[in-house]
């Protein structure tokens, strides 16, 4: 028995012709952005992958199947659905077995991408080590997945709502390459710089594709994390974001928000605290990541790397 995968017509055709594919997650749609900007963004991200010469595969679970590539109607339904599960590695099989609808996080999208033979994935920010993790133990399963599943994930760094130094330490322990794209500093999602040096730096999509292939040649499990800074014109500087982040974290603590609810709660509070500016930045950075992921996927599909 094989995994219950359903390919959209566009993705099925790309697989037949060997066109470069880029996986996209769906938690950002259902739990990361409000309707209707979530659906508009998902469509724009897909368009940006296509414009850069690759085929987008947005991944979600519906009616007992992992859908790899969503039709326009499916995207519209998912973007407004109530009670959608937030799926990480732990939840995927239960959601499929019970026939519920689920949105895939970075971890679950990586698992589905690997099953579908897709090697590159674009998202906004990954989950990481939350502040206070020394008592809450809240460390996103995204980090373990990067250590286990051979997909190159393009993000805009980790969100500054997290504890970034601890996130880097855990990634180092897990043997995950954290590669800043085109700069020395680790980007911090809404801001181009976290103030922390990134462990690794690469300056071209072709080099990142070659490193991806090299891991395969070395027999190393796990993926690569590419941290692509948000475009200059869209960034919210760190000193502007920090007071909003502190306020959102204080609200989460006061309301006892825990586990899977933490990230969606903080994103929603920041949307309100920044009067929508955090969302505008979030959209810009995802589009930017989609373009870089498409370039990496195109390099991988071209004869040569590795
Ligand atoms: N980045 C965003 N918006 C999101 C997420 C990341 O810009 O909604 C989602 C991703 O799906 C990521 C998840 O995998 O949040 C992490 O959740 P947690 O911290 O509960 O592991
Ligand atoms: Mn968590």
PDB file of N, CA and C in Angstrom, residues 206-298:
ATOM      1  N   UNK A 206      21.868  28.198  -7.921  1.00  0.00           N
ATOM      2  CA  UNK A 206      22.577  27.035  -8.474  1.00  0.00           C
ATOM      3  C   UNK A 206      23.470  26.394  -7.411  1.00  0.00           C
ATOM      4  N   UNK A 207      24.140  27.212  -6.592  1.00  0.00           N
ATOM      5  CA  UNK A 207      24.991  26.662  -5.526  1.00  0.00           C
ATOM      6  C   UNK A 207      24.152  25.909  -4.496  1.00  0.00           C
ATOM      7  N   UNK A 208      22.990  26.458  -4.182  1.00  0.00           N
ATOM      8  CA  UNK A 208      22.116  25.794  -3.198  1.00  0.00           C
ATOM      9  C   UNK A 208      21.644  24.447  -3.753  1.00  0.00           C
ATOM     10  N   UNK A 209      21.331  24.414  -5.058  1.00  0.00           N
ATOM     11  CA  UNK A 209      20.932  23.147  -5.700  1.00  0.00           C
ATOM     12  C   UNK A 209      22.079  22.144  -5.657  1.00  0.00           C
ATOM     13  N   UNK A 210      23.286  22.612  -5.905  1.00  0.00           N
ATOM     14  CA  UNK A 210      24.444  21.708  -5.884  1.00  0.00           C
ATOM     15  C   UNK A 210      24.650  21.146  -4.473  1.00  0.00           C
ATOM     16  N   UNK A 211      24.491  21.990  -3.463  1.00  0.00           N
ATOM     17  CA  UNK A 211      24.647  21.516  -2.074  1.00  0.00           C
ATOM     18  C   UNK A 211      23.560  20.500  -1.729  1.00  0.00           C
ATOM     19  N   UNK A 212      22.347  20.721  -2.237  1.00  0.00           N
ATOM     20  CA  UNK A 212      21.248  19.772  -2.018  1.00  0.00           C
ATOM     21  C   UNK A 212      21.626  18.397  -2.596  1.00  0.00           C
ATOM     22  N   UNK A 213      22.099  18.399  -3.831  1.00  0.00           N
ATOM     23  CA  UNK A 213      22.530  17.142  -4.462  1.00  0.00           C
ATOM     24  C   UNK A 213      23.707  16.511  -3.703  1.00  0.00           C
ATOM     25  N   UNK A 214      24.611  17.364  -3.234  1.00  0.00           N
ATOM     26  CA  UNK A 214      25.795  16.855  -2.530  1.00  0.00           C
ATOM     27  C   UNK A 214      25.397  16.098  -1.268  1.00  0.00           C
ATOM     28  N   UNK A 215      24.374  16.602  -0.562  1.00  0.00           N
ATOM     29  CA  UNK A 215      23.909  15.880   0.629  1.00  0.00           C
ATOM     30  C   UNK A 215      23.454  14.475   0.251  1.00  0.00           C
ATOM     31  N   UNK A 216      22.749  14.373  -0.880  1.00  0.00           N
ATOM     32  CA  UNK A 216      22.314  13.060  -1.354  1.00  0.00           C
ATOM     33  C   UNK A 216      23.508  12.158  -1.649  1.00  0.00           C
ATOM     34  N   UNK A 217      24.509  12.730  -2.319  1.00  0.00           N
ATOM     35  CA  UNK A 217      25.698  11.932  -2.660  1.00  0.00           C
ATOM     36  C   UNK A 217      26.429  11.454  -1.418  1.00  0.00           C
ATOM     37  N   UNK A 218      26.354  12.266  -0.344  1.00  0.00           N
ATOM     38  CA  UNK A 218      27.018  11.899   0.910  1.00  0.00           C
ATOM     39  C   UNK A 218      26.168  10.951   1.748  1.00  0.00           C
ATOM     40  N   UNK A 219      24.948  10.714   1.306  1.00  0.00           N
ATOM     41  CA  UNK A 219      24.057   9.831   2.061  1.00  0.00           C
ATOM     42  C   UNK A 219      23.552  10.459   3.345  1.00  0.00           C
ATOM     43  N   UNK A 220      23.521  11.809   3.401  1.00  0.00           N
ATOM     44  CA  UNK A 220      23.048  12.486   4.600  1.00  0.00           C
ATOM     45  C   UNK A 220      21.530  12.602   4.564  1.00  0.00           C
ATOM     46  N   UNK A 221      20.852  12.193   5.622  1.00  0.00           N
ATOM     47  CA  UNK A 221      19.408  12.418   5.658  1.00  0.00           C
ATOM     48  C   UNK A 221      19.151  13.902   5.925  1.00  0.00           C
ATOM     49  N   UNK A 222      17.904  14.316   5.783  1.00  0.00           N
ATOM     50  CA  UNK A 222      17.559  15.679   6.172  1.00  0.00           C
ATOM     51  C   UNK A 222      17.699  16.677   5.051  1.00  0.00           C
ATOM     52  N   UNK A 223      17.199  17.872   5.317  1.00  0.00           N
ATOM     53  CA  UNK A 223      17.145  18.902   4.294  1.00  0.00           C
ATOM     54  C   UNK A 223      18.066  20.065   4.580  1.00  0.00           C
ATOM     55  N   UNK A 224      17.842  21.129   3.840  1.00  0.00           N
ATOM     56  CA  UNK A 224      18.590  22.368   4.034  1.00  0.00           C
ATOM     57  C   UNK A 224      17.569  23.456   4.360  1.00  0.00           C
ATOM     58  N   UNK A 225      17.977  24.386   5.212  1.00  0.00           N
ATOM     59  CA  UNK A 225      17.137  25.543   5.494  1.00  0.00           C
ATOM     60  C   UNK A 225      17.797  26.766   4.866  1.00  0.00           C
ATOM     61  N   UNK A 226      17.115  27.354   3.891  1.00  0.00           N
ATOM     62  CA  UNK A 226      17.609  28.564   3.245  1.00  0.00           C
ATOM     63  C   UNK A 226      16.846  29.744   3.837  1.00  0.00           C
ATOM     64  N   UNK A 227      17.571  30.738   4.327  1.00  0.00           N
ATOM     65  CA  UNK A 227      16.954  31.917   4.943  1.00  0.00           C
ATOM     66  C   UNK A 227      17.168  33.107   4.018  1.00  0.00           C
ATOM     67  N   UNK A 228      16.083  33.506   3.374  1.00  0.00           N
ATOM     68  CA  UNK A 228      16.115  34.520   2.322  1.00  0.00           C
ATOM     69  C   UNK A 228      15.583  35.837   2.900  1.00  0.00           C
ATOM     70  N   UNK A 229      16.386  36.886   2.950  1.00  0.00           N
ATOM     71  CA  UNK A 229      15.889  38.119   3.582  1.00  0.00           C
ATOM     72  C   UNK A 229      14.719  38.738   2.834  1.00  0.00           C
ATOM     73  N   UNK A 230      13.777  39.270   3.585  1.00  0.00           N
ATOM     74  CA  UNK A 230      12.627  39.989   3.014  1.00  0.00           C
ATOM     75  C   UNK A 230      13.145  41.142   2.143  1.00  0.00           C
ATOM     76  N   UNK A 231      12.477  41.462   1.026  1.00  0.00           N
ATOM     77  CA  UNK A 231      12.932  42.584   0.199  1.00  0.00           C
ATOM     78  C   UNK A 231      12.998  43.891   1.019  1.00  0.00           C
ATOM     79  N   UNK A 232      14.000  44.699   0.716  1.00  0.00           N
ATOM     80  CA  UNK A 232      14.254  45.938   1.475  1.00  0.00           C
ATOM     81  C   UNK A 232      12.995  46.795   1.619  1.00  0.00           C
ATOM     82  N   UNK A 233      12.282  46.972   0.506  1.00  0.00           N
ATOM     83  CA  UNK A 233      11.153  47.910   0.525  1.00  0.00           C
ATOM     84  C   UNK A 233       9.982  47.389   1.370  1.00  0.00           C
ATOM     85  N   UNK A 234       9.992  46.094   1.703  1.00  0.00           N
ATOM     86  CA  UNK A 234       8.870  45.520   2.467  1.00  0.00           C
ATOM     87  C   UNK A 234       9.208  45.298   3.935  1.00  0.00           C
ATOM     88  N   UNK A 235      10.461  45.477   4.322  1.00  0.00           N
ATOM     89  CA  UNK A 235      10.841  45.071   5.678  1.00  0.00           C
ATOM     90  C   UNK A 235      10.307  46.011   6.757  1.00  0.00           C
ATOM     91  N   UNK A 236      10.067  45.436   7.925  1.00  0.00           N
ATOM     92  CA  UNK A 236       9.782  46.221   9.124  1.00  0.00           C
ATOM     93  C   UNK A 236      11.029  46.076  10.001  1.00  0.00           C
ATOM     94  N   UNK A 237      11.752  47.165  10.227  1.00  0.00           N
ATOM     95  CA  UNK A 237      13.016  47.035  10.962  1.00  0.00           C
ATOM     96  C   UNK A 237      12.804  46.423  12.348  1.00  0.00           C
ATOM     97  N   UNK A 238      13.857  45.776  12.833  1.00  0.00           N
ATOM     98  CA  UNK A 238      13.780  45.022  14.074  1.00  0.00           C
ATOM     99  C   UNK A 238      13.341  45.877  15.263  1.00  0.00           C
ATOM    100  N   UNK A 239      13.877  47.102  15.337  1.00  0.00           N
ATOM    101  CA  UNK A 239      13.526  47.931  16.499  1.00  0.00           C
ATOM    102  C   UNK A 239      12.067  48.400  16.455  1.00  0.00           C
ATOM    103  N   UNK A 240      11.473  48.397  15.271  1.00  0.00           N
ATOM    104  CA  UNK A 240      10.036  48.716  15.173  1.00  0.00           C
ATOM    105  C   UNK A 240       9.207  47.505  15.612  1.00  0.00           C
ATOM    106  N   UNK A 241       9.641  46.300  15.226  1.00  0.00           N
ATOM    107  CA  UNK A 241       8.880  45.070  15.507  1.00  0.00           C
ATOM    108  C   UNK A 241       8.954  44.670  16.980  1.00  0.00           C
ATOM    109  N   UNK A 242      10.111  44.905  17.619  1.00  0.00           N
ATOM    110  CA  UNK A 242      10.333  44.329  18.955  1.00  0.00           C
ATOM    111  C   UNK A 242       9.251  44.708  19.981  1.00  0.00           C
ATOM    112  N   UNK A 243       8.854  45.984  20.104  1.00  0.00           N
ATOM    113  CA  UNK A 243       7.803  46.288  21.092  1.00  0.00           C
ATOM    114  C   UNK A 243       6.477  45.575  20.796  1.00  0.00           C
ATOM    115  N   UNK A 244       6.142  45.434  19.507  1.00  0.00           N
ATOM    116  CA  UNK A 244       4.904  44.724  19.157  1.00  0.00           C
ATOM    117  C   UNK A 244       5.009  43.251  19.549  1.00  0.00           C
ATOM    118  N   UNK A 245       6.176  42.675  19.290  1.00  0.00           N
ATOM    119  CA  UNK A 245       6.387  41.257  19.636  1.00  0.00           C
ATOM    120  C   UNK A 245       6.280  41.062  21.142  1.00  0.00           C
ATOM    121  N   UNK A 246       6.903  41.968  21.898  1.00  0.00           N
ATOM    122  CA  UNK A 246       6.830  41.875  23.367  1.00  0.00           C
ATOM    123  C   UNK A 246       5.368  41.946  23.830  1.00  0.00           C
ATOM    124  N   UNK A 247       4.605  42.848  23.226  1.00  0.00           N
ATOM    125  CA  UNK A 247       3.195  42.999  23.614  1.00  0.00           C
ATOM    126  C   UNK A 247       2.406  41.735  23.293  1.00  0.00           C
ATOM    127  N   UNK A 248       2.637  41.170  22.097  1.00  0.00           N
ATOM    128  CA  UNK A 248       1.918  39.951  21.696  1.00  0.00           C
ATOM    129  C   UNK A 248       2.271  38.787  22.615  1.00  0.00           C
ATOM    130  N   UNK A 249       3.557  38.672  22.951  1.00  0.00           N
ATOM    131  CA  UNK A 249       3.986  37.590  23.846  1.00  0.00           C
ATOM    132  C   UNK A 249       3.370  37.747  25.234  1.00  0.00           C
ATOM    133  N   UNK A 250       3.280  38.984  25.707  1.00  0.00           N
ATOM    134  CA  UNK A 250       2.686  39.221  27.031  1.00  0.00           C
ATOM    135  C   UNK A 250       1.207  38.827  27.028  1.00  0.00           C
ATOM    136  N   UNK A 251       0.507  39.141  25.938  1.00  0.00           N
ATOM    137  CA  UNK A 251      -0.907  38.758  25.841  1.00  0.00           C
ATOM    138  C   UNK A 251      -1.062  37.235  25.836  1.00  0.00           C
ATOM    139  N   UNK A 252      -0.169  36.561  25.090  1.00  0.00           N
ATOM    140  CA  UNK A 252      -0.227  35.091  25.026  1.00  0.00           C
ATOM    141  C   UNK A 252      -0.016  34.496  26.408  1.00  0.00           C
ATOM    142  N   UNK A 253       0.938  35.042  27.149  1.00  0.00           N
ATOM    143  CA  UNK A 253       1.223  34.534  28.499  1.00  0.00           C
ATOM    144  C   UNK A 253       0.021  34.786  29.415  1.00  0.00           C
ATOM    145  N   UNK A 254      -0.533  36.004  29.331  1.00  0.00           N
ATOM    146  CA  UNK A 254      -1.659  36.355  30.204  1.00  0.00           C
ATOM    147  C   UNK A 254      -2.870  35.462  29.936  1.00  0.00           C
ATOM    148  N   UNK A 255      -3.052  35.071  28.687  1.00  0.00           N
ATOM    149  CA  UNK A 255      -4.212  34.237  28.338  1.00  0.00           C
ATOM    150  C   UNK A 255      -3.915  32.736  28.392  1.00  0.00           C
ATOM    151  N   UNK A 256      -2.695  32.385  28.783  1.00  0.00           N
ATOM    152  CA  UNK A 256      -2.345  30.966  28.906  1.00  0.00           C
ATOM    153  C   UNK A 256      -2.374  30.204  27.586  1.00  0.00           C
ATOM    154  N   UNK A 257      -2.027  30.862  26.483  1.00  0.00           N
ATOM    155  CA  UNK A 257      -2.031  30.210  25.162  1.00  0.00           C
ATOM    156  C   UNK A 257      -0.882  29.204  25.100  1.00  0.00           C
ATOM    157  N   UNK A 258      -1.193  27.984  24.650  1.00  0.00           N
ATOM    158  CA  UNK A 258      -0.171  26.929  24.634  1.00  0.00           C
ATOM    159  C   UNK A 258      -0.198  26.108  23.356  1.00  0.00           C
ATOM    160  N   UNK A 259       0.890  25.357  23.179  1.00  0.00           N
ATOM    161  CA  UNK A 259       1.022  24.321  22.150  1.00  0.00           C
ATOM    162  C   UNK A 259       0.730  24.861  20.748  1.00  0.00           C
ATOM    163  N   UNK A 260      -0.091  24.167  19.982  1.00  0.00           N
ATOM    164  CA  UNK A 260      -0.332  24.517  18.581  1.00  0.00           C
ATOM    165  C   UNK A 260      -0.937  25.910  18.414  1.00  0.00           C
ATOM    166  N   UNK A 261      -1.546  26.425  19.463  1.00  0.00           N
ATOM    167  CA  UNK A 261      -2.241  27.707  19.343  1.00  0.00           C
ATOM    168  C   UNK A 261      -1.285  28.896  19.408  1.00  0.00           C
ATOM    169  N   UNK A 262      -0.063  28.674  19.886  1.00  0.00           N
ATOM    170  CA  UNK A 262       0.843  29.803  20.155  1.00  0.00           C
ATOM    171  C   UNK A 262       1.153  30.593  18.877  1.00  0.00           C
ATOM    172  N   UNK A 263       1.657  29.924  17.849  1.00  0.00           N
ATOM    173  CA  UNK A 263       2.069  30.648  16.633  1.00  0.00           C
ATOM    174  C   UNK A 263       0.892  31.377  15.969  1.00  0.00           C
ATOM    175  N   UNK A 264      -0.255  30.697  15.732  1.00  0.00           N
ATOM    176  CA  UNK A 264      -1.391  31.432  15.138  1.00  0.00           C
ATOM    177  C   UNK A 264      -1.849  32.616  15.995  1.00  0.00           C
ATOM    178  N   UNK A 265      -1.848  32.451  17.322  1.00  0.00           N
ATOM    179  CA  UNK A 265      -2.267  33.543  18.211  1.00  0.00           C
ATOM    180  C   UNK A 265      -1.339  34.748  18.045  1.00  0.00           C
ATOM    181  N   UNK A 266      -0.034  34.497  18.081  1.00  0.00           N
ATOM    182  CA  UNK A 266       0.925  35.611  17.991  1.00  0.00           C
ATOM    183  C   UNK A 266       0.824  36.311  16.635  1.00  0.00           C
ATOM    184  N   UNK A 267       0.667  35.537  15.559  1.00  0.00           N
ATOM    185  CA  UNK A 267       0.564  36.155  14.221  1.00  0.00           C
ATOM    186  C   UNK A 267      -0.687  37.039  14.137  1.00  0.00           C
ATOM    187  N   UNK A 268      -1.777  36.549  14.716  1.00  0.00           N
ATOM    188  CA  UNK A 268      -3.023  37.328  14.680  1.00  0.00           C
ATOM    189  C   UNK A 268      -2.891  38.601  15.523  1.00  0.00           C
ATOM    190  N   UNK A 269      -2.281  38.503  16.694  1.00  0.00           N
ATOM    191  CA  UNK A 269      -2.104  39.688  17.542  1.00  0.00           C
ATOM    192  C   UNK A 269      -1.190  40.706  16.848  1.00  0.00           C
ATOM    193  N   UNK A 270      -0.131  40.214  16.206  1.00  0.00           N
ATOM    194  CA  UNK A 270       0.793  41.148  15.538  1.00  0.00           C
ATOM    195  C   UNK A 270       0.106  41.848  14.373  1.00  0.00           C
ATOM    196  N   UNK A 271      -0.771  41.123  13.677  1.00  0.00           N
ATOM    197  CA  UNK A 271      -1.543  41.730  12.591  1.00  0.00           C
ATOM    198  C   UNK A 271      -2.312  42.943  13.126  1.00  0.00           C
ATOM    199  N   UNK A 272      -2.954  42.777  14.279  1.00  0.00           N
ATOM    200  CA  UNK A 272      -3.729  43.884  14.852  1.00  0.00           C
ATOM    201  C   UNK A 272      -2.824  44.967  15.439  1.00  0.00           C
ATOM    202  N   UNK A 273      -1.796  44.546  16.168  1.00  0.00           N
ATOM    203  CA  UNK A 273      -0.906  45.530  16.822  1.00  0.00           C
ATOM    204  C   UNK A 273      -0.166  46.401  15.804  1.00  0.00           C
ATOM    205  N   UNK A 274       0.151  45.831  14.634  1.00  0.00           N
ATOM    206  CA  UNK A 274       0.883  46.607  13.616  1.00  0.00           C
ATOM    207  C   UNK A 274      -0.076  47.217  12.589  1.00  0.00           C
ATOM    208  N   UNK A 275      -1.372  47.162  12.880  1.00  0.00           N
ATOM    209  CA  UNK A 275      -2.398  47.693  11.966  1.00  0.00           C
ATOM    210  C   UNK A 275      -2.234  47.106  10.555  1.00  0.00           C
ATOM    211  N   UNK A 276      -1.969  45.820  10.492  1.00  0.00           N
ATOM    212  CA  UNK A 276      -1.926  45.133   9.202  1.00  0.00           C
ATOM    213  C   UNK A 276      -0.558  45.113   8.540  1.00  0.00           C
ATOM    214  N   UNK A 277       0.386  45.873   9.090  1.00  0.00           N
ATOM    215  CA  UNK A 277       1.691  45.971   8.434  1.00  0.00           C
ATOM    216  C   UNK A 277       2.449  44.628   8.451  1.00  0.00           C
ATOM    217  N   UNK A 278       2.271  43.858   9.526  1.00  0.00           N
ATOM    218  CA  UNK A 278       2.975  42.564   9.597  1.00  0.00           C
ATOM    219  C   UNK A 278       2.497  41.649   8.472  1.00  0.00           C
ATOM    220  N   UNK A 279       1.217  41.753   8.130  1.00  0.00           N
ATOM    221  CA  UNK A 279       0.675  40.896   7.066  1.00  0.00           C
ATOM    222  C   UNK A 279       1.215  41.319   5.701  1.00  0.00           C
ATOM    223  N   UNK A 280       1.279  42.614   5.449  1.00  0.00           N
ATOM    224  CA  UNK A 280       1.823  43.104   4.173  1.00  0.00           C
ATOM    225  C   UNK A 280       3.260  42.604   3.992  1.00  0.00           C
ATOM    226  N   UNK A 281       4.036  42.664   5.077  1.00  0.00           N
ATOM    227  CA  UNK A 281       5.422  42.187   5.010  1.00  0.00           C
ATOM    228  C   UNK A 281       5.458  40.680   4.794  1.00  0.00           C
ATOM    229  N   UNK A 282       4.587  39.973   5.517  1.00  0.00           N
ATOM    230  CA  UNK A 282       4.521  38.512   5.397  1.00  0.00           C
ATOM    231  C   UNK A 282       4.240  38.103   3.949  1.00  0.00           C
ATOM    232  N   UNK A 283       3.306  38.794   3.300  1.00  0.00           N
ATOM    233  CA  UNK A 283       2.959  38.466   1.914  1.00  0.00           C
ATOM    234  C   UNK A 283       4.176  38.704   1.008  1.00  0.00           C
ATOM    235  N   UNK A 284       4.843  39.833   1.188  1.00  0.00           N
ATOM    236  CA  UNK A 284       6.006  40.153   0.346  1.00  0.00           C
ATOM    237  C   UNK A 284       7.117  39.119   0.498  1.00  0.00           C
ATOM    238  N   UNK A 285       7.342  38.673   1.713  1.00  0.00           N
ATOM    239  CA  UNK A 285       8.454  37.732   1.904  1.00  0.00           C
ATOM    240  C   UNK A 285       8.119  36.347   1.354  1.00  0.00           C
ATOM    241  N   UNK A 286       6.871  35.945   1.440  1.00  0.00           N
ATOM    242  CA  UNK A 286       6.513  34.627   0.881  1.00  0.00           C
ATOM    243  C   UNK A 286       6.673  34.655  -0.646  1.00  0.00           C
ATOM    244  N   UNK A 287       6.248  35.745  -1.267  1.00  0.00           N
ATOM    245  CA  UNK A 287       6.398  35.858  -2.731  1.00  0.00           C
ATOM    246  C   UNK A 287       7.875  35.789  -3.120  1.00  0.00           C
ATOM    247  N   UNK A 288       8.691  36.468  -2.351  1.00  0.00           N
ATOM    248  CA  UNK A 288      10.133  36.479  -2.590  1.00  0.00           C
ATOM    249  C   UNK A 288      10.737  35.076  -2.434  1.00  0.00           C
ATOM    250  N   UNK A 289      10.257  34.340  -1.416  1.00  0.00           N
ATOM    251  CA  UNK A 289      10.759  32.982  -1.198  1.00  0.00           C
ATOM    252  C   UNK A 289      10.317  32.044  -2.317  1.00  0.00           C
ATOM    253  N   UNK A 290       9.102  32.269  -2.822  1.00  0.00           N
ATOM    254  CA  UNK A 290       8.600  31.431  -3.919  1.00  0.00           C
ATOM    255  C   UNK A 290       9.503  31.579  -5.150  1.00  0.00           C
ATOM    256  N   UNK A 291       9.944  32.799  -5.413  1.00  0.00           N
ATOM    257  CA  UNK A 291      10.830  33.027  -6.575  1.00  0.00           C
ATOM    258  C   UNK A 291      12.160  32.310  -6.401  1.00  0.00           C
ATOM    259  N   UNK A 292      12.748  32.418  -5.216  1.00  0.00           N
ATOM    260  CA  UNK A 292      14.040  31.753  -5.000  1.00  0.00           C
ATOM    261  C   UNK A 292      13.878  30.230  -5.057  1.00  0.00           C
ATOM    262  N   UNK A 293      12.813  29.723  -4.455  1.00  0.00           N
ATOM    263  CA  UNK A 293      12.579  28.270  -4.489  1.00  0.00           C
ATOM    264  C   UNK A 293      12.429  27.790  -5.934  1.00  0.00           C
ATOM    265  N   UNK A 294      11.730  28.570  -6.754  1.00  0.00           N
ATOM    266  CA  UNK A 294      11.554  28.185  -8.163  1.00  0.00           C
ATOM    267  C   UNK A 294      12.902  28.144  -8.870  1.00  0.00           C
ATOM    268  N   UNK A 295      13.775  29.083  -8.557  1.00  0.00           N
ATOM    269  CA  UNK A 295      15.107  29.094  -9.187  1.00  0.00           C
ATOM    270  C   UNK A 295      15.923  27.879  -8.738  1.00  0.00           C
ATOM    271  N   UNK A 296      15.814  27.513  -7.465  1.00  0.00           N
ATOM    272  CA  UNK A 296      16.546  26.325  -6.969  1.00  0.00           C
ATOM    273  C   UNK A 296      15.984  25.063  -7.631  1.00  0.00           C
ATOM    274  N   UNK A 297      14.663  24.967  -7.707  1.00  0.00           N
ATOM    275  CA  UNK A 297      14.036  23.790  -8.338  1.00  0.00           C
ATOM    276  C   UNK A 297      14.423  23.707  -9.809  1.00  0.00           C
ATOM    277  N   UNK A 298      14.514  24.843 -10.481  1.00  0.00           N
ATOM    278  CA  UNK A 298      14.906  24.839 -11.895  1.00  0.00           C
ATOM    279  C   UNK A 298      16.340  24.363 -12.047  1.00  0.00           C
TER     280      UNK A 298
END
